[in-house]
Short mmCIF file of C-alpha atoms and ligand atoms in Angstrom, two decimals:
data_model
loop_
_atom_site.label_atom_id
_atom_site.label_comp_id
_atom_site.label_asym_id
_atom_site.label_seq_id
_atom_site.Cartn_x
_atom_site.Cartn_y
_atom_site.Cartn_z
CA MET A 22 -0.03 0.08 0.01
CA THR A 23 2.88 2.34 0.76
CA SER A 24 3.53 2.61 -2.99
CA LEU A 25 0.23 4.17 -3.75
CA SER A 26 -0.34 7.83 -3.44
CA ILE A 27 -2.52 9.28 -0.72
CA LYS A 28 -5.05 10.03 -3.40
CA SER A 29 -5.49 6.59 -4.69
CA VAL A 30 -5.94 5.27 -1.18
CA PHE A 31 -8.71 7.96 -0.78
CA PHE A 32 -10.56 6.48 -4.14
CA LEU A 33 -9.88 2.73 -3.13
CA THR A 34 -11.79 3.25 0.10
CA LEU A 35 -14.66 4.29 -1.99
CA ALA A 36 -14.69 1.57 -4.30
CA VAL A 37 -16.63 -1.25 -2.49
CA GLY A 38 -15.92 -4.77 -3.45
CA PHE A 39 -13.30 -3.39 -6.05
CA THR A 40 -10.13 -5.65 -6.22
CA PRO A 41 -7.06 -3.50 -7.10
CA SER A 42 -4.70 -4.99 -9.55
CA PHE A 43 -1.27 -3.78 -8.02
CA ALA A 44 0.51 -4.57 -11.08
CA GLY A 45 1.12 -1.05 -11.88
CA ALA A 46 -0.90 1.43 -9.84
CA ALA A 47 -0.33 4.21 -12.23
CA ALA A 48 -1.23 2.38 -15.34
CA GLY A 49 -4.80 3.05 -16.76
CA PRO A 50 -8.23 3.87 -15.12
CA ALA A 51 -8.87 1.95 -11.92
CA LEU A 52 -12.59 3.22 -11.17
CA GLU A 53 -15.56 3.48 -13.07
CA GLY A 54 -15.63 7.27 -14.16
CA ASP A 55 -11.75 7.68 -13.77
CA LEU A 56 -10.66 8.34 -17.38
CA GLY A 57 -6.99 8.23 -16.05
CA PRO A 58 -4.56 10.98 -14.77
CA PRO A 59 -4.84 14.51 -15.75
CA VAL A 60 -3.17 15.41 -18.98
CA GLY A 61 -1.63 18.60 -19.84
CA PRO A 62 -1.14 21.83 -17.90
CA PRO A 63 -3.88 22.77 -15.16
CA ILE A 64 -6.95 24.57 -16.67
CA HIS A 65 -8.71 27.39 -14.85
CA ALA A 66 -12.39 26.82 -15.09
CA ILE A 67 -14.38 29.47 -16.68
CA LEU A 68 -17.13 30.34 -14.11
CA THR A 69 -20.33 32.22 -15.30
CA ALA A 70 -23.03 34.30 -13.78
CA PRO A 71 -26.64 33.13 -14.43
CA PRO A 72 -28.41 32.85 -16.76
CA ASN A 73 -25.12 32.33 -18.59
CA VAL A 74 -23.32 28.72 -19.02
CA PRO A 75 -19.73 28.29 -19.75
CA PRO A 76 -18.78 27.15 -23.10
CA PRO A 77 -18.76 23.49 -23.87
CA ILE A 78 -15.71 21.34 -23.34
CA HIS A 79 -14.39 19.96 -26.47
CA ARG A 80 -11.34 18.27 -24.64
CA LYS A 81 -10.74 14.66 -25.39
CA HIS A 82 -8.75 13.66 -22.22
CA PRO A 83 -9.06 14.22 -18.65
CA ALA A 84 -7.46 17.36 -17.10
CA LYS A 85 -6.64 18.98 -13.95
CA VAL A 86 -9.22 21.82 -13.51
CA ILE A 87 -8.85 24.63 -11.01
CA VAL A 88 -11.98 26.19 -9.61
CA GLU A 89 -11.73 29.41 -7.69
CA LEU A 90 -15.07 30.35 -6.13
CA GLU A 91 -15.44 33.37 -3.89
CA VAL A 92 -18.15 33.69 -1.38
CA ARG A 93 -19.66 37.38 -1.20
CA GLU A 94 -22.34 38.64 1.30
CA LEU A 95 -24.23 41.30 -0.93
CA GLU A 96 -27.18 43.40 -0.44
CA LYS A 97 -29.11 43.22 -3.80
CA GLU A 98 -32.63 43.73 -5.17
CA ILE A 99 -34.92 40.75 -4.53
CA SER A 100 -38.00 42.67 -6.16
CA GLU A 101 -38.57 46.06 -7.44
CA GLY A 102 -37.67 48.59 -4.53
CA VAL A 103 -37.10 45.49 -2.15
CA ARG A 104 -33.51 44.67 -0.98
CA TYR A 105 -32.05 41.57 0.69
CA THR A 106 -28.68 40.52 2.01
CA PHE A 107 -27.84 37.51 -0.27
CA TRP A 108 -25.02 35.03 0.72
CA THR A 109 -23.59 34.09 -2.53
CA PHE A 110 -21.05 31.76 -4.36
CA GLY A 111 -19.44 34.37 -6.66
CA GLY A 112 -21.52 37.32 -6.24
CA THR A 113 -24.90 35.75 -7.48
CA THR A 114 -27.85 33.62 -6.58
CA PRO A 115 -27.65 31.02 -7.92
CA GLY A 116 -23.99 31.00 -7.69
CA SER A 117 -21.49 30.64 -10.48
CA PHE A 118 -21.92 27.81 -13.05
CA ILE A 119 -19.14 25.33 -12.98
CA ARG A 120 -18.46 23.27 -15.91
CA VAL A 121 -15.90 20.20 -16.01
CA ARG A 122 -15.67 17.02 -17.93
CA GLN A 123 -16.19 13.51 -16.33
CA GLY A 124 -12.78 12.00 -15.20
CA ASP A 125 -11.25 15.63 -14.51
CA THR A 126 -9.42 16.17 -11.32
CA VAL A 127 -10.82 19.35 -9.76
CA GLU A 128 -8.81 21.39 -7.50
CA PHE A 129 -11.33 23.48 -5.54
CA HIS A 130 -10.60 26.75 -3.97
CA LEU A 131 -13.17 28.29 -1.78
CA LYS A 132 -12.43 31.92 -0.83
CA ASN A 133 -14.44 33.71 1.84
CA HIS A 134 -14.30 37.40 1.33
CA PRO A 135 -12.82 39.53 4.33
CA ASP A 136 -15.94 41.85 4.12
CA ASN A 137 -18.22 38.66 4.95
CA LYS A 138 -19.53 38.25 8.62
CA MET A 139 -20.15 34.47 8.33
CA PRO A 140 -18.20 31.15 7.78
CA HIS A 141 -19.25 29.18 4.85
CA ASN A 142 -18.30 25.93 3.04
CA ILE A 143 -19.49 23.93 0.15
CA ASP A 144 -21.37 20.64 -0.40
CA LEU A 145 -21.01 19.81 -4.09
CA HIS A 146 -23.49 16.94 -4.96
CA GLY A 147 -21.25 15.98 -7.84
CA VAL A 148 -18.46 14.93 -5.32
CA VAL A 149 -18.02 11.57 -3.93
CA GLY A 150 -16.45 12.21 -0.47
CA PRO A 151 -17.63 13.24 3.15
CA GLY A 152 -19.91 16.11 2.99
CA GLY A 153 -19.55 16.52 -0.82
CA GLY A 154 -16.60 18.60 0.25
CA ALA A 155 -18.13 20.35 2.93
CA ALA A 156 -16.07 18.55 5.42
CA SER A 157 -12.78 19.87 4.11
CA SER A 158 -14.01 23.48 3.01
CA PHE A 159 -15.14 25.27 6.18
CA THR A 160 -13.68 28.87 5.67
CA ALA A 161 -13.81 31.70 7.89
CA PRO A 162 -14.11 35.33 6.55
CA GLY A 163 -10.75 36.37 5.01
CA HIS A 164 -9.68 32.78 4.63
CA GLU A 165 -9.40 30.17 1.78
CA SER A 166 -9.75 26.46 1.77
CA GLN A 167 -8.49 24.04 -0.92
CA PHE A 168 -9.55 20.32 -1.56
CA THR A 169 -9.41 17.99 -4.62
CA PHE A 170 -11.92 15.56 -6.09
CA LYS A 171 -12.19 13.56 -9.34
CA ALA A 172 -15.43 14.10 -11.05
CA LEU A 173 -16.31 10.34 -11.39
CA HIS A 174 -20.15 10.81 -12.44
CA GLN A 175 -21.43 12.69 -15.31
CA GLY A 176 -24.60 14.76 -14.73
CA ILE A 177 -25.96 18.09 -13.70
CA TYR A 178 -25.52 18.73 -9.83
CA VAL A 179 -26.47 21.18 -7.16
CA TYR A 180 -23.86 22.69 -5.01
CA HIS A 181 -24.82 24.50 -1.75
CA CYS A 182 -23.39 25.90 1.23
CA ALA A 183 -23.82 23.48 4.35
CA THR A 184 -22.70 25.75 7.15
CA SER A 185 -24.91 25.72 10.34
CA PRO A 186 -27.87 27.00 10.27
CA VAL A 187 -27.62 25.09 6.96
CA GLY A 188 -31.26 26.11 6.04
CA MET A 189 -30.59 29.87 6.57
CA HIS A 190 -27.34 29.58 4.48
CA ILE A 191 -29.23 28.04 1.59
CA ALA A 192 -32.39 30.38 2.15
CA ASN A 193 -30.07 33.43 1.65
CA GLY A 194 -29.09 32.15 -1.88
CA MET A 195 -26.02 29.71 -1.31
CA TYR A 196 -26.48 27.17 -4.02
CA GLY A 197 -25.54 26.81 -7.79
CA LEU A 198 -25.01 24.26 -10.54
CA MET A 199 -22.10 22.08 -11.58
CA LEU A 200 -22.12 20.26 -15.03
CA VAL A 201 -20.01 17.24 -15.38
CA GLU A 202 -19.98 16.67 -19.10
CA PRO A 203 -19.97 13.11 -20.51
CA PRO A 204 -16.46 12.38 -22.02
CA GLU A 205 -18.08 12.78 -25.57
CA GLY A 206 -19.68 15.99 -24.56
CA LEU A 207 -23.27 17.23 -25.09
CA LYS A 208 -24.90 17.85 -28.54
CA PRO A 209 -24.44 21.23 -29.82
CA VAL A 210 -27.40 23.50 -29.35
CA ASP A 211 -28.02 27.20 -30.20
CA HIS A 212 -28.30 28.45 -26.65
CA GLU A 213 -27.73 27.14 -23.23
CA TYR A 214 -29.25 28.80 -20.31
CA TYR A 215 -28.91 28.39 -16.48
CA VAL A 216 -32.03 28.85 -14.26
CA MET A 217 -32.40 27.98 -10.71
CA GLN A 218 -35.44 28.19 -8.46
CA GLY A 219 -35.19 29.27 -4.68
CA ASP A 220 -37.67 30.10 -1.88
CA PHE A 221 -37.08 33.13 0.26
CA TYR A 222 -38.39 34.35 3.69
CA THR A 223 -38.63 37.95 4.41
CA VAL A 224 -39.98 39.58 7.68
CA GLY A 225 -41.90 41.95 5.49
CA LYS A 226 -44.85 40.78 3.25
CA TYR A 227 -44.44 40.18 -0.57
CA ARG A 228 -43.26 43.31 -2.35
CA GLU A 229 -42.90 45.23 0.93
CA LYS A 230 -40.28 47.80 0.11
CA GLY A 231 -36.93 48.63 1.65
CA LEU A 232 -34.38 46.39 3.11
CA GLN A 233 -35.96 42.93 4.25
CA ALA A 234 -34.54 40.56 6.94
CA PHE A 235 -34.51 37.01 6.74
CA ASP A 236 -37.49 35.49 8.71
CA MET A 237 -36.42 32.28 10.41
CA GLN A 238 -39.75 31.10 11.56
CA LYS A 239 -41.45 31.68 8.08
CA ALA A 240 -38.58 29.38 6.73
CA ILE A 241 -39.11 26.73 9.56
CA ASP A 242 -42.87 26.86 8.64
CA GLU A 243 -42.08 26.56 5.03
CA LYS A 244 -44.12 29.63 4.11
CA PRO A 245 -41.92 31.54 1.46
CA THR A 246 -42.57 35.21 0.79
CA TYR A 247 -40.90 34.79 -2.39
CA VAL A 248 -40.22 31.90 -4.77
CA LEU A 249 -37.79 32.99 -7.55
CA PHE A 250 -35.89 32.12 -10.55
CA ASN A 251 -32.43 33.41 -10.34
CA GLY A 252 -32.74 35.10 -7.11
CA SER A 253 -34.81 38.13 -8.12
CA GLU A 254 -38.40 38.99 -9.33
CA SER A 255 -36.85 40.61 -12.34
CA SER A 256 -34.14 38.28 -13.21
CA LEU A 257 -35.89 36.87 -16.19
CA ILE A 258 -38.44 39.48 -17.26
CA GLY A 259 -38.22 42.54 -19.39
CA ASP A 260 -34.64 43.19 -20.68
CA ASN A 261 -33.40 40.29 -18.69
CA ALA A 262 -35.79 37.68 -20.46
CA LEU A 263 -34.07 34.70 -22.06
CA THR A 264 -34.05 34.70 -25.99
CA ALA A 265 -34.00 32.71 -28.90
CA LYS A 266 -35.02 32.73 -32.58
CA VAL A 267 -37.49 30.77 -34.18
CA GLY A 268 -36.08 27.41 -35.30
CA GLU A 269 -33.28 27.28 -32.86
CA LYS A 270 -32.38 24.36 -30.34
CA VAL A 271 -32.24 25.51 -26.60
CA ARG A 272 -30.90 23.56 -23.70
CA LEU A 273 -31.87 24.72 -20.01
CA PHE A 274 -30.08 23.71 -17.11
CA ILE A 275 -32.61 24.01 -14.20
CA GLY A 276 -31.82 23.74 -10.73
CA ASN A 277 -33.71 23.95 -7.50
CA GLY A 278 -31.87 25.24 -4.48
CA GLY A 279 -34.88 25.13 -2.11
CA PRO A 280 -34.44 25.21 0.91
CA ASN A 281 -37.96 23.94 1.09
CA LEU A 282 -40.01 23.58 -1.94
CA VAL A 283 -40.26 21.31 -4.92
CA SER A 284 -40.63 22.82 -8.11
CA SER A 285 -43.05 22.08 -10.92
CA PHE A 286 -41.01 23.77 -13.66
CA HIS A 287 -43.06 24.49 -16.80
CA MET A 288 -42.86 26.69 -19.81
CA ILE A 289 -46.21 28.06 -20.97
CA GLY A 290 -46.65 27.35 -24.56
CA GLU A 291 -43.51 25.20 -25.21
CA ILE A 292 -43.11 21.29 -24.86
CA PHE A 293 -39.65 19.83 -23.81
CA ASP A 294 -38.36 17.59 -26.41
CA LYS A 295 -36.31 15.87 -23.87
CA VAL A 296 -35.89 16.16 -20.06
CA TRP A 297 -33.01 14.47 -18.34
CA PHE A 298 -35.09 14.19 -15.19
CA GLU A 299 -33.33 14.18 -11.61
CA GLY A 300 -30.28 15.23 -13.63
CA GLY A 301 -29.40 11.61 -14.50
CA THR A 302 -28.50 9.96 -17.78
CA ARG A 303 -31.93 8.88 -19.05
CA TYR A 304 -34.19 11.15 -20.70
CA GLN A 305 -38.13 11.58 -20.91
CA GLU A 306 -39.65 12.81 -24.17
CA ASN A 307 -42.36 15.28 -24.86
CA VAL A 308 -42.72 16.63 -21.31
CA GLN A 309 -45.02 19.45 -20.24
CA THR A 310 -43.89 19.90 -16.67
CA THR A 311 -41.09 18.43 -14.81
CA LEU A 312 -40.68 18.07 -11.15
CA ILE A 313 -37.12 19.42 -9.91
CA PRO A 314 -36.60 18.36 -6.04
CA SER A 315 -35.14 20.58 -3.69
CA GLY A 316 -31.46 19.95 -4.07
CA GLY A 317 -31.74 18.65 -7.50
CA ALA A 318 -31.50 19.50 -10.96
CA ALA A 319 -32.59 18.60 -14.64
CA ILE A 320 -31.54 19.37 -18.24
CA ALA A 321 -34.41 20.21 -20.71
CA GLU A 322 -33.99 20.67 -24.18
CA PHE A 323 -36.59 22.10 -26.71
CA HIS A 324 -36.69 23.70 -29.96
CA THR A 325 -38.65 27.04 -30.99
CA VAL A 326 -41.35 26.85 -33.50
CA VAL A 327 -43.20 30.08 -33.21
CA PRO A 328 -42.47 33.60 -32.06
CA GLY A 329 -43.77 35.11 -28.78
CA SER A 330 -43.19 35.45 -25.25
CA PHE A 331 -43.11 32.05 -23.45
CA VAL A 332 -43.67 32.29 -19.49
CA ILE A 333 -41.56 30.17 -17.22
CA VAL A 334 -43.43 29.21 -14.17
CA ASP A 335 -43.46 27.02 -11.03
CA HIS A 336 -46.78 25.60 -11.95
CA SER A 337 -47.71 25.68 -8.28
CA ILE A 338 -49.27 28.67 -9.80
CA PHE A 339 -49.75 30.96 -6.66
CA ARG A 340 -45.93 30.97 -6.56
CA ALA A 341 -45.69 32.27 -10.14
CA PHE A 342 -48.38 34.98 -9.69
CA ASN A 343 -48.24 35.90 -6.03
CA LYS A 344 -44.58 35.05 -4.95
CA GLY A 345 -42.34 35.98 -8.24
CA ALA A 346 -41.62 32.52 -9.58
CA LEU A 347 -42.04 33.81 -13.28
CA GLY A 348 -39.82 34.34 -16.15
CA ILE A 349 -39.94 35.15 -19.86
CA PHE A 350 -38.49 33.23 -22.76
CA LYS A 351 -38.70 35.45 -25.79
CA VAL A 352 -38.68 34.11 -29.31
CA THR A 353 -38.30 36.40 -32.28
CA GLY A 354 -38.85 35.47 -36.00
CA GLU A 355 -41.37 34.48 -38.46
CA GLU A 356 -45.14 33.62 -37.27
CA ASN A 357 -46.17 30.29 -38.46
CA LYS A 358 -50.08 30.30 -38.66
CA LEU A 359 -50.34 26.58 -39.36
CA VAL A 360 -48.74 25.93 -35.93
CA TYR A 361 -50.35 28.79 -34.15
CA SER A 362 -52.74 31.19 -35.67
CA GLY A 363 -53.05 33.94 -32.82
CA LYS A 364 -51.59 37.24 -32.21
CA GLU A 365 -49.62 37.67 -29.06
CA VAL A 366 -51.37 38.63 -26.01
CA ASP A 367 -48.88 39.18 -23.28
CA SER A 368 -51.09 40.24 -20.43
CA VAL A 369 -53.23 36.88 -20.37
CA TYR A 370 -50.28 35.32 -18.48
CA LEU A 371 -47.80 38.00 -17.70
CA GLY A 372 -50.04 40.17 -15.28
CA ASP A 373 -48.28 43.21 -14.15
CA LYS A 374 -45.12 41.83 -15.50
CA ALA A 375 -46.45 42.61 -19.21
CA GLU A 376 -45.24 46.13 -18.51
CA SER A 377 -41.69 46.92 -17.02
CA LEU A 378 -41.73 47.15 -13.20
CA ALA A 379 -38.92 49.46 -13.42
CA ALA A 380 -41.39 52.47 -12.66
CA VAL A 381 -42.34 50.70 -9.50
CA GLY A 382 -38.89 50.31 -8.26
CA GLN A 383 -38.31 54.03 -8.99
CA ALA A 384 -41.09 55.06 -7.14
CA ALA A 385 -40.18 52.86 -4.31
CA THR A 386 -36.71 54.52 -4.03
CA ALA A 387 -38.28 57.91 -4.38
CA THR A 388 -40.72 57.14 -1.55
CA ALA A 389 -37.83 55.85 0.77
CA GLU A 390 -35.98 59.23 0.06
CA GLY A 391 -39.13 61.27 0.69
CA ARG A 392 -39.26 62.78 -2.65
CA LEU A 393 -42.01 60.85 -4.61
CA SER A 394 -43.41 62.88 -7.42
CA LEU A 395 -46.92 62.63 -8.88
CA GLU A 396 -45.35 61.59 -12.26
CA GLU A 397 -43.39 58.69 -10.62
CA GLN A 398 -46.50 57.63 -8.77
CA VAL A 399 -48.75 57.54 -11.90
CA LYS A 400 -46.00 55.68 -14.04
CA ALA A 401 -45.68 53.03 -11.28
CA GLY A 402 -49.50 52.80 -10.98
CA GLU A 403 -49.95 52.28 -14.65
CA ALA A 404 -47.38 49.44 -14.68
CA LEU A 405 -49.40 47.84 -11.74
CA PHE A 406 -52.82 48.42 -13.21
CA THR A 407 -51.76 46.48 -16.34
CA GLY A 408 -52.61 42.94 -15.66
CA THR A 409 -54.52 43.37 -12.26
CA CYS A 410 -57.37 46.12 -12.69
CA SER A 411 -57.01 46.21 -16.38
CA VAL A 412 -58.34 42.60 -16.76
CA CYS A 413 -61.90 43.71 -15.95
CA HIS A 414 -61.91 47.58 -16.21
CA GLN A 415 -59.64 47.37 -19.51
CA PRO A 416 -56.39 48.85 -20.18
CA ASN A 417 -58.20 52.11 -21.29
CA GLY A 418 -60.44 52.15 -18.26
CA GLN A 419 -63.38 51.88 -20.36
CA GLY A 420 -64.88 48.79 -18.58
CA ILE A 421 -67.15 46.47 -20.45
CA GLU A 422 -70.83 47.37 -20.80
CA GLY A 423 -73.02 45.34 -18.59
CA ALA A 424 -70.19 43.71 -16.83
CA PHE A 425 -67.35 46.07 -15.52
CA PRO A 426 -67.99 49.79 -14.87
CA PRO A 427 -65.75 52.26 -16.45
CA LEU A 428 -62.97 54.06 -14.38
CA ALA A 429 -62.37 56.49 -17.03
CA GLY A 430 -64.62 59.51 -16.64
CA SER A 431 -66.73 57.67 -13.95
CA ASP A 432 -69.07 60.13 -12.25
CA LEU A 433 -68.93 57.99 -9.17
CA LEU A 434 -65.19 58.04 -8.88
CA ALA A 435 -65.17 61.68 -9.41
CA ALA A 436 -67.62 62.27 -6.68
CA THR A 437 -66.19 59.92 -4.13
CA PRO A 438 -62.56 59.47 -5.05
CA LYS A 439 -61.55 58.31 -1.52
CA ARG A 440 -64.35 55.43 -1.56
CA ALA A 441 -62.16 53.88 -4.31
CA ILE A 442 -59.68 52.68 -1.33
CA PRO A 443 -62.31 50.48 0.43
CA ILE A 444 -63.37 49.27 -2.91
CA ALA A 445 -59.94 48.31 -4.19
CA LEU A 446 -59.09 46.60 -0.78
CA ASN A 447 -62.38 45.04 0.07
CA GLY A 448 -64.12 44.52 -3.33
CA LEU A 449 -67.65 45.58 -4.10
CA THR A 450 -70.86 43.91 -4.59
CA GLY A 451 -74.41 44.83 -5.15
CA PRO A 452 -75.84 47.45 -7.43
CA VAL A 453 -73.75 50.55 -8.37
CA THR A 454 -74.64 53.10 -10.98
CA VAL A 455 -71.76 54.80 -12.98
CA ASN A 456 -72.62 57.46 -15.54
CA GLY A 457 -76.32 56.61 -15.27
CA LYS A 458 -75.83 52.82 -15.90
CA THR A 459 -76.36 50.38 -13.25
CA PHE A 460 -73.96 47.49 -12.69
CA ASN A 461 -74.96 44.63 -10.35
CA SER A 462 -71.83 42.34 -10.26
CA VAL A 463 -69.01 41.29 -7.96
CA MET A 464 -65.40 42.82 -7.80
CA PRO A 465 -63.14 40.79 -5.69
CA PRO A 466 -61.07 42.26 -2.96
CA MET A 467 -57.50 43.27 -4.34
CA SER A 468 -55.99 43.26 -0.87
CA GLN A 469 -53.11 41.04 -1.92
CA LEU A 470 -51.64 44.38 -3.33
CA ASN A 471 -49.80 46.28 -0.70
CA ASP A 472 -50.39 49.63 0.42
CA ASP A 473 -47.95 51.57 -1.98
CA GLU A 474 -49.19 49.55 -4.99
CA ILE A 475 -52.90 50.43 -4.27
CA ALA A 476 -51.98 54.08 -3.59
CA ASN A 477 -50.04 54.16 -6.99
CA ILE A 478 -52.67 52.33 -8.86
CA LEU A 479 -55.50 54.82 -7.61
CA THR A 480 -53.35 57.72 -8.21
CA TYR A 481 -52.87 56.69 -11.89
CA VAL A 482 -56.63 56.02 -12.36
CA THR A 483 -57.60 59.45 -10.91
CA HIS A 484 -54.91 61.06 -13.24
CA SER A 485 -55.40 59.40 -16.28
CA TRP A 486 -58.03 59.06 -19.29
CA GLY A 487 -59.34 62.58 -18.54
CA ASN A 488 -60.06 61.92 -15.01
CA LYS A 489 -59.94 65.17 -13.10
CA GLY A 490 -56.93 64.56 -10.92
CA ILE A 491 -57.29 64.90 -7.01
CA GLU A 492 -54.57 64.88 -4.33
CA PRO A 493 -52.34 61.75 -4.98
CA TYR A 494 -53.28 58.86 -2.58
CA THR A 495 -50.68 57.97 0.07
CA ALA A 496 -49.67 54.62 1.36
CA ALA A 497 -50.47 55.69 4.80
CA GLU A 498 -54.26 56.53 3.97
CA ILE A 499 -54.41 53.16 2.43
CA LYS A 500 -53.16 51.53 5.43
CA ALA A 501 -55.59 53.45 7.56
CA ILE A 502 -58.44 51.91 5.64
CA ARG A 503 -56.89 48.57 5.59
CA ASP A 504 -56.62 48.57 9.49
CA SER A 505 -60.17 50.22 9.93
CA THR A 506 -62.21 48.16 7.52
CA ALA A 507 -63.14 44.55 7.36
CA ARG A 508 -62.32 42.41 4.26
CA PRO A 509 -64.61 39.67 3.12
CA ALA A 510 -63.87 36.22 4.63
CA GLY A 511 -60.88 34.57 2.57
CA ALA A 512 -59.39 37.83 1.42
CA ALA A 513 -55.65 38.22 1.47
CA ASN A 514 -54.43 40.73 4.10
CU1 CU B 616 -22.60 29.81 3.78
#
């Protein structure tokens, strides 16, 4: 045994039932997945921030690959106007994407930035060894750890921090993906993207503005405030949407960091040609929704046929529309009326995300700095009105005859503008007359919107379509009505 290197002993102990041939310890592969010793000079791995994926590896031999990953604790935007202190691998949530080849010897360096407050480590699900590396990588702020592993198994693997309290480190965004390419590589495609879901727990409610603290009790109760792709509500919408052209092949590396929820990953209006479920070697074909366990991953491939905005969701659908688990895949190119006749109507599924929510963020910043202008409030309100109130009252506020009263030029609204607050919060039932026409229908409470949002929406409504502007609504007056009136049973608070 003394003639064997320490590393060989390490691997031998893992190979249960393996009878080593001692005739030439250095000769040839010993273990399944061990494709021989590294060839050539060490290679520094290219790491990418989501949604980007490092370029394919075209190497024909195993190599020594050096991965340098730095942990940063950073305050970033989790939703428009909402800040959160993320703990990150490489400055982003999810962390940097790592790509190696089966058989590679990976020299892993974990650095904990000196400005950080917490110790961290890393558990790579693609590593065979105690803690997946966690046992060798505990790193205090300002320090660096190093360990080496051989990537024996191909596949797509989650990595995450495993420092106590583990759930808190993961909930703060400490997870990412490592791809171990098969020796022959993956089939070429036109685009590869990196999407990873996570659930987040803040003391404030969904979209409550300002810097939000982590809520341990909500995390223990598994009641997330946010469920997100790539760590922010806006990471895959607007200018950040994923893109392709008609007729292209796309590969998604999809992970789920959890810490708690399982993802029902779905792309509205697309069908996955192939899904390597659970990140394994088999694939399923013609898949609508694939389940990504917490701490698991999958590879999905599809090809684009018609243009449009395809909405990426966790099909546990309240998470998509009320907790942020929504992204856009934007396909441009020629229509194909044989495949799909229609014109694109974004707002059917996109809700308020059909509009850029940048104005909402600007208004939130302005509010925090005590300089919110009427114009900013109106712009934010317009973005929020779209896809919420506009569904019934229509984008131009004209309503629909016999069903939804108009908000544009409404004599009722003009006469009693403040009554719009309890209507928006608590809904309205029974006969109501607007511009001489009687409506007798039901408006559901919209109390899932927060005080800022309702104030901005009502300010927009009363300053648009020729409505005579009154004083802008304030979040404080919305809150006062929220606190002093009763909502119907079952309404959100
Ligand atoms: Cu950590």
